[in-house]
Amino acid sequence: MVESTTASTGDPGGGAVTTNAVATPVRGSSARAWPDDQLGEIFADDQLSLRHAVIGMIAAVAGGAAAALAAWFVLRGMSLPAFGGSFVTRAVSSAATVVLLAVVSALLFVWAMRGAGNRPKWLELLTYAVAYLAPAGLVVTTLAIPLASTRLYLDGISVDQEFRTEYLTRMAAEPGLNDMAYIDVAPFYPGGWFWLGGRMANVLGLPGWEVFQPWALVTLAAAASLLVPVWQRLSGSLPAAAGIALVTTAVTLSTTADEPYAAVVAMGLPALAVMARRALAGAWSAALGVVVFLGVSATFYTLHTGVGALIVIALTIVTCAAERSWRPVVKLVLMGLGSMLIAATVWAPYVWAVVSGQPRSGATAMHYLPDVGARVPLPMFAASVIGLLCLLGLVWLLVRAIEPDVRAMGIGLLVMYGWVVASMIATLAGRTLLGFRLETPIAVLLVTAGVFAIADVRLNGVERLWPATARPGTARRVTAVFAVLMLLAGVGYAQSIPNRLHGPIDLAHTDTDGYGERADRFAPDSGAHYPEVNRVLLDAGLDPAETVLLTDERNFQAYYPWYSFQALTSHYANPLGEFDLRNAAIEEWAAAGAADELLAAMDATPWRGPDALLVRGDLSDPERPYTLDVADDIYPNNPNVLFRGVDFDPSLFEGHWDATQVGPYVVLIRP
């Protein structure tokens, strides 16, 4: 940024996040075709007009996505060793990260030192391109490179990644919105990210499970790059915007990269707070931004959308109190209706099913309380670079609280902490609000404020703090020192991201993939038999889109799009599927006294009964039962799921089912 003198227009509609800066004309403004909201104080002279901001956002999303996909294709053709078994891949990742951060830091330093009007056109274009794509590059260097030697994504196919992969496999196999497990049931878990990933799988000709990694990389890269033009529009400073985007990306990758559809929403919550404040003050472009953000986020991840909506409501209450007017409520209603229209593209089938009276039971999504959910997240006291940045951000939020945008961010932070505390209190009612999921948004908001704190210090330079002793040259040297220290701190944190994700990356290499292989070249587990199980089902004339399979081999259904009679656990089960009643039905079937009785019981259920079963057993030993596990919710215990075996007597399937042995499994097909 450049030095500036104190000025303030006082307009709340479209200015920047801090004061003490010159209000300069908007670059590239066009009052005729793209009217702008009136601008207030800005950091420097990098303020984008509305038209250029929209163009920048489109370019950032497209460029970030294309860069990540191109990098994935290149890395896919290389032969890097498995991350956990060699330091070669780590070295390549670290080197690429250093080069990336060094280049973008150098360009932004020159940009700040030269000031507007003193930069050649080629330098401006190069700086814009690098700054806008640098966050996507960070996704590639810290995540794509460590995963280059495996087809799986973080956590492989283990634990929660199992159901996410199952959902993506479902969306890739069928064009419509369908439940990940249950046939003929409106989907409950937001399907926007998964549906789009399914279309990418169709374009690339990949099965759903295999597209998980590139789709996650593409969406993370696109969302991270989008932050640059968004924050440039909001702050008026390209260096500040790029810094926020890079730090936000680093924190998000370190904490919630395994859940990419939630991560991309968390990245945008600080900007949402600022946009909402400006929207309530009359900025129509900011109101449109709020509508799009909340609408799209509702199709991706419900929890963060709910928190975002609560932030907007809290800001509305504060604005109403300050203005002593109900006008902001009208704006709130309009933004709410607009976002709900977008959300309806995914949520309408489920809402209609509920309104029409379809039965629901057994879902326990709010029954989860890990260790991190039993304490308030305080990242500002962590002994790390990010901890220091969060502390600076907290101080800045308090010092600058008089500024409307800063106050909006502070209110957003209070809402998040309020949600966390309310989640702990809700445990007394037998559930939680999943407050631990807000660790990342809280950290992201604080580091965003931290970047602004550093920018504020730079704006109010050394010569302003000590005008009697400091010279302009001293200020430039101080800026250079700041730049070097921030670069080294950024490199130190960014190169540690793969190590922070060591466990999830290892699982991506050690889990058996959908082709029956392990990326680390060790012997696969029983999942190596899944391709043969799938062939047996297909050879019997069964269609995955029309078939219900009863099994506890969830990995099989994560790789192959067969519908399931029962979901993985009640915590990710669709309430319309009646998880608890299905568990009871399975146990009743196991207690049947004869084959005819079992068939009658299956046909009598209110749901589609199984057309086939995949169980553990041995056809050569008729005394050995067929077994599968059912999952019970045992909250408030942690772990909150108990798996217990259910045994079927082999005689229950004689005469009515075709049996085939595949490795340790028995495939039972009803003709």
XYZ file of C-alpha atoms in Angstrom, residues 165-180 194-195 197-202 206-209 211 543-546 557-563:
40
model
C -17.402 -40.485 -1.010
C -20.623 -42.497 -1.112
C -22.584 -39.308 -1.762
C -20.267 -38.192 -4.561
C -20.403 -41.656 -6.116
C -24.200 -41.470 -6.022
C -24.296 -38.052 -7.692
C -21.884 -39.158 -10.410
C -23.977 -42.237 -11.187
C -27.330 -40.423 -11.538
C -28.087 -36.897 -12.797
C -30.740 -35.970 -10.227
C -30.637 -35.173 -6.513
C -30.787 -38.501 -4.679
C -30.086 -39.621 -1.149
C -26.645 -41.128 -0.701
C -21.676 -33.326 -4.498
C -23.993 -32.767 -7.468
C -18.716 -32.927 -8.396
C -20.801 -35.614 -10.052
C -21.013 -33.526 -13.205
C -17.241 -33.080 -13.165
C -16.878 -36.852 -12.858
C -19.097 -37.286 -15.919
C -14.113 -40.851 -13.785
C -16.102 -42.742 -11.143
C -17.410 -40.563 -8.357
C -14.955 -41.757 -5.736
C -13.124 -37.455 -8.764
C -29.040 -52.249 -11.955
C -27.357 -50.112 -9.232
C -29.922 -47.339 -9.764
C -32.815 -49.753 -9.096
C -21.054 -48.584 -1.526
C -18.694 -45.625 -1.428
C -17.031 -47.057 -4.530
C -20.066 -48.532 -6.290
C -23.461 -46.763 -6.491
C -25.723 -49.481 -5.104
C -28.507 -48.199 -2.885
